[in-house]
Coordinates of C-alpha atoms in Angstrom, one line a residue:
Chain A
X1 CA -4.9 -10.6 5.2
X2 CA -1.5 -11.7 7.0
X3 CA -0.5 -9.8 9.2
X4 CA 3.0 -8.6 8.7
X5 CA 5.7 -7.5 12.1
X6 CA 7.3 -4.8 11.4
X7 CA 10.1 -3.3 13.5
X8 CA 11.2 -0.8 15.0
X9 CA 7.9 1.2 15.0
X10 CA 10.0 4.4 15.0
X11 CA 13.4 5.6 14.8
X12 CA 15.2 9.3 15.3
X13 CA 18.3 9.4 14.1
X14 CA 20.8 12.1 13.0
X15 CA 22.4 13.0 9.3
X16 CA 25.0 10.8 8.5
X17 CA 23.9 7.6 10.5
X18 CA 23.4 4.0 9.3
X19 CA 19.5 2.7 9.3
X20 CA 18.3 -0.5 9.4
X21 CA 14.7 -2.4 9.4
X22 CA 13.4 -5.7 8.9
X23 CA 10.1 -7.2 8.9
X24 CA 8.7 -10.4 9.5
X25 CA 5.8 -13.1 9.0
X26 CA 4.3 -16.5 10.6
X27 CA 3.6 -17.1 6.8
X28 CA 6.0 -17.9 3.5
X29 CA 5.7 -14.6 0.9
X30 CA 6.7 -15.0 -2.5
X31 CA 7.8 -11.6 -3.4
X32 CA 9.0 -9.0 -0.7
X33 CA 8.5 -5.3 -1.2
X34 CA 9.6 -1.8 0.2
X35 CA 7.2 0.9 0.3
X36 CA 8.2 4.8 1.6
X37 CA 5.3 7.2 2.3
X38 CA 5.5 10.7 3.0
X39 CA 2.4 12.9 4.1
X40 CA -0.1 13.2 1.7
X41 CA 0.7 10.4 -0.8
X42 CA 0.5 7.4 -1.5
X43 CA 3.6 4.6 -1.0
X44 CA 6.4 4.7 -3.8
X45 CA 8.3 1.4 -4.6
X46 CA 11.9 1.8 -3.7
X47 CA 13.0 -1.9 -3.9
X48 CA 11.4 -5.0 -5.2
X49 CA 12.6 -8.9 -4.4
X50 CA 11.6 -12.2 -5.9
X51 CA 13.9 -14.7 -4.5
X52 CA 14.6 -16.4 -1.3
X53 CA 18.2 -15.2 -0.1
X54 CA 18.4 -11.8 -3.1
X55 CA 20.2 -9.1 -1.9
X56 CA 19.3 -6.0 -4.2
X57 CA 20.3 -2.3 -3.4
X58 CA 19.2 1.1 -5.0
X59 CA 21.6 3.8 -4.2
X60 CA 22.1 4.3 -0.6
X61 CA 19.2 1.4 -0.1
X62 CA 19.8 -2.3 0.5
X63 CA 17.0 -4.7 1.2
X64 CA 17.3 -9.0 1.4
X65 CA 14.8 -11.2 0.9
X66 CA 15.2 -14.2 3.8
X67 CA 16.0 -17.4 3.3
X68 CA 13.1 -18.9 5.1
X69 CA 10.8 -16.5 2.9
X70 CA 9.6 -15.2 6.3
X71 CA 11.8 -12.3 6.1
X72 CA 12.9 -9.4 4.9
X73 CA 15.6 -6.3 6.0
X74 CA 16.1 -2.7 4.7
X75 CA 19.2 -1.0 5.5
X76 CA 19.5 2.7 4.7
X77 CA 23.3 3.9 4.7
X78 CA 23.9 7.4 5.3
X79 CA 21.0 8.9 6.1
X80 CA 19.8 12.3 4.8
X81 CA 17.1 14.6 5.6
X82 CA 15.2 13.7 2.7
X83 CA 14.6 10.3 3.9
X84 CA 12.4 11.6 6.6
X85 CA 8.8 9.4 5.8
X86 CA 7.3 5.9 6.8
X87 CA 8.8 2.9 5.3
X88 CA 6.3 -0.1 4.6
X89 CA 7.7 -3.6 4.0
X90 CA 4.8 -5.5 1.9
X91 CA 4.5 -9.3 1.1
X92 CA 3.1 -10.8 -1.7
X93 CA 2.0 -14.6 -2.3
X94 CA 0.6 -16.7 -5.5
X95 CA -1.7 -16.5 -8.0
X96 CA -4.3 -18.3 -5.4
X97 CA -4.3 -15.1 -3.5
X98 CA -4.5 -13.1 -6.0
X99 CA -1.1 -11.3 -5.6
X100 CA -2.8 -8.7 -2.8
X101 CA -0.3 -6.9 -1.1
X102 CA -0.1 -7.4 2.6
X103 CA 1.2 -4.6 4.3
X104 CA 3.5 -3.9 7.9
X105 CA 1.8 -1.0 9.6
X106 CA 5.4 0.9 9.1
X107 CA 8.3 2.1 10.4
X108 CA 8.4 5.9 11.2
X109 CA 11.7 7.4 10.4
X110 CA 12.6 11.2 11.8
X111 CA 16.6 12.4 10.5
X112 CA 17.7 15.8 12.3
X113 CA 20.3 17.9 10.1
Chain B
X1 CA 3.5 10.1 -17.3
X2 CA 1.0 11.0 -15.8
X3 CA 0.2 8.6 -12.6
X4 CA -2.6 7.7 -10.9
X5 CA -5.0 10.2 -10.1
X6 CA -7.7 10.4 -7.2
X7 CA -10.7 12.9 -6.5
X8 CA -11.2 14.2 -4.1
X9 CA -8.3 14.8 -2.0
X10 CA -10.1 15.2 1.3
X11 CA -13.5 14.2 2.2
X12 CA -15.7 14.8 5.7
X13 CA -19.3 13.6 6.2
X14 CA -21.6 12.4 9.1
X15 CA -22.4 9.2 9.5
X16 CA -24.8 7.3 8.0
X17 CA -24.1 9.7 4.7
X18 CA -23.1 8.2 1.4
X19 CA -19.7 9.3 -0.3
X20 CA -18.3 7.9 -3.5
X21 CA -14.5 7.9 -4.6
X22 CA -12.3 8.3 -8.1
X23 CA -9.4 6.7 -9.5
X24 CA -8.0 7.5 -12.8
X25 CA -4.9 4.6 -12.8
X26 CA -2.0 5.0 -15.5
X27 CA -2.9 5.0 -19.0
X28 CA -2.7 1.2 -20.6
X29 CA -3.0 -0.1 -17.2
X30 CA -5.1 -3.4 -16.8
X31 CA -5.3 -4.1 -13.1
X32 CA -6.7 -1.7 -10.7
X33 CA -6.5 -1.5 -7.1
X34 CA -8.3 -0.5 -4.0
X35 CA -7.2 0.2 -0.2
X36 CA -7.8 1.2 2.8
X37 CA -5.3 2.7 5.1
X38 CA -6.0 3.8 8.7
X39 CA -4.0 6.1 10.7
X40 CA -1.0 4.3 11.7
X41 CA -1.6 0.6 9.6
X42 CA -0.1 -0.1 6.6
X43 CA -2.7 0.2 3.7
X44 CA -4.8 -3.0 3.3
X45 CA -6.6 -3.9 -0.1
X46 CA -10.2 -4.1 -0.3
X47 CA -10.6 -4.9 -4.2
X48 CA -8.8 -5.6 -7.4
X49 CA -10.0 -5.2 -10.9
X50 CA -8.4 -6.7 -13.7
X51 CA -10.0 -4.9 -16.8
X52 CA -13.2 -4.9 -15.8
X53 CA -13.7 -7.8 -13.9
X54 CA -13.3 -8.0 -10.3
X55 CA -10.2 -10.8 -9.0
X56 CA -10.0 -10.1 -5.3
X57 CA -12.9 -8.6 -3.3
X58 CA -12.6 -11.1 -0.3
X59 CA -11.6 -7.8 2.1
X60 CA -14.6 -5.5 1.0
X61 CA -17.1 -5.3 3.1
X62 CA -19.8 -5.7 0.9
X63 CA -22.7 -4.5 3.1
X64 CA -21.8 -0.6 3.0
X65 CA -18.5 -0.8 0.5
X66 CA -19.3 -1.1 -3.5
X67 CA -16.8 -0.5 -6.5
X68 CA -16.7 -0.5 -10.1
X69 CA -14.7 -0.7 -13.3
X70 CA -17.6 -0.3 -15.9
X71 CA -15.3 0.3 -19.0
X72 CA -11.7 -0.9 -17.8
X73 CA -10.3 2.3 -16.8
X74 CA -11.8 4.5 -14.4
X75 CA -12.8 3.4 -11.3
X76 CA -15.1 4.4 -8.5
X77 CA -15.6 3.5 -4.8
X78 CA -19.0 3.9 -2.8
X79 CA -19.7 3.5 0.9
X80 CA -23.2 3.8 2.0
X81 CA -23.7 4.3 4.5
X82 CA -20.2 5.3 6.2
X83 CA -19.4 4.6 9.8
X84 CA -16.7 6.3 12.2
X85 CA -14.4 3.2 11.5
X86 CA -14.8 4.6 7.8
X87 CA -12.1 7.0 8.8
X88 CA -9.4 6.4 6.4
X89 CA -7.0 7.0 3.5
X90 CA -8.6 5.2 1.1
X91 CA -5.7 4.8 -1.6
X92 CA -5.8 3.6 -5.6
X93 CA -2.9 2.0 -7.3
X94 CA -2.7 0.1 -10.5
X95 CA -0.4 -2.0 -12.2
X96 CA 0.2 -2.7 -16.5
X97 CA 0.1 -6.7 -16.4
X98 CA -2.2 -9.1 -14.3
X99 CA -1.1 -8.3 -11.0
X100 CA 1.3 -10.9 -10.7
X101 CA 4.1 -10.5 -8.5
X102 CA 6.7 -8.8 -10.1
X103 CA 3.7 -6.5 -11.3
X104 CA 4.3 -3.3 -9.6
X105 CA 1.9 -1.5 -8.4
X106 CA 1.4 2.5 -8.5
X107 CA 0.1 4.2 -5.8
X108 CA -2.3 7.4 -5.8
X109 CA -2.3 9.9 -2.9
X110 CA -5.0 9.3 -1.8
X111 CA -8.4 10.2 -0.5
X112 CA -8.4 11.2 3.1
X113 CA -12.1 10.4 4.5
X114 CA -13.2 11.6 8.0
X115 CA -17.0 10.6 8.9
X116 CA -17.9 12.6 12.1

């Protein structure tokens, strides 16, 4: 599959602070997706994008799909203890590929109280 | 509603031994999907079923790995015979349409596999 770059690998951060992440391929994705796993189960959606240049946000989330297609950011605004858990970005292509999911290998967040 | 559902939860063998996998997806759910996810990598799909017919298995590797999706619903993984590099998550997800991409997918938690 393609391989996906995502940074930063980790982050510590305290209560309160702004977060942001972004990841990046050598390849066009049609669809950009953000994952969040915590230990023990499996990833939950938290935000979904179809379009070059979309901008969507759920709640304190906000992710944008890049222009290029080769792109995508998550921003996480006032962070909370509860957001503690690995973040995935995922791409997806066309029909020719099936649709598979190709995965980042994550982005570790740790948010002290 | 209930989500997807996995069996067992944890799993450790030697190597060389056989182990088989369970995935119950969401109820009315066509498309069914495997992956593998090693410590530290994002999870990476070995097979998707679309009913009962297979649409992507270009990542399994077919010498040790099987799955199946005899009736459209329940599915179930097979290595045999496992390796250390077996050593995974191995995660089902499934999705109600065809898979296409605004078809999102629904993760299990997983079956943690360790092969000493």
């Amino acid at each position: 599959g393609q391989q996906l770059n995502q940074s930063p690998q980790s982050m510590f951060i305290q209560e309160g602070e702004d977060v942001s992440m972004n990841c990046t391929s050598s390849s066009i994705f049609n669809t950009w997706l953000w994952y969040k796993q915590e230990p023990g189960e499996g990833p939950v959606l938290l935000i979904a994008l179809y379009k070059a240049g979309e901008l969507t946000s759920n709640g304190r989330l906000t992710a944008q799909f890049g222009i290029t297609r080769k792109d995508s950011f998550l921003n996480i605004s006032a962070s909370i203890p509860s957001d503690v858990g690995i973040y995935f970005c995922a791409g997806s292509k066309d029909r020719n590929s099936g649709y598979a999911l190709n995965f980042g290998k994550g982005t570790s967040l740790l948010v002290t109280p | 509603e209930a989500g997807v559902a996995q069996s067992p939860r944890y799993k450790i063998i030697e190597k060389r031994q056989s182990v088989a996998f369970w995935c119950n997806p969401i109820s009315g759910h066509a498309t069914l999907y495997w992956y593998q996810q090693i410590l530290g990598q994002g999870p990476k799909l070995l097979i998707q079923f679309q009913n009962n017919g297979v649409v992507d298995d270009s990542q399994l590797p077919k010498d040790r790995f099987s799955a199946e999706r005899l009736k459209g619903v329940d599915s179930t993984l097979k290595i045999q015979p496992a390796k250390l590099e077996d050593s995974a998550v191995y995660l089902c997800a499934s999705s109600s349409r065809g898979g296409g991409t605004t078809d999102t997918q629904y993760f299990g938690p997983g079956t943690r596999l360790t092969v000493l």
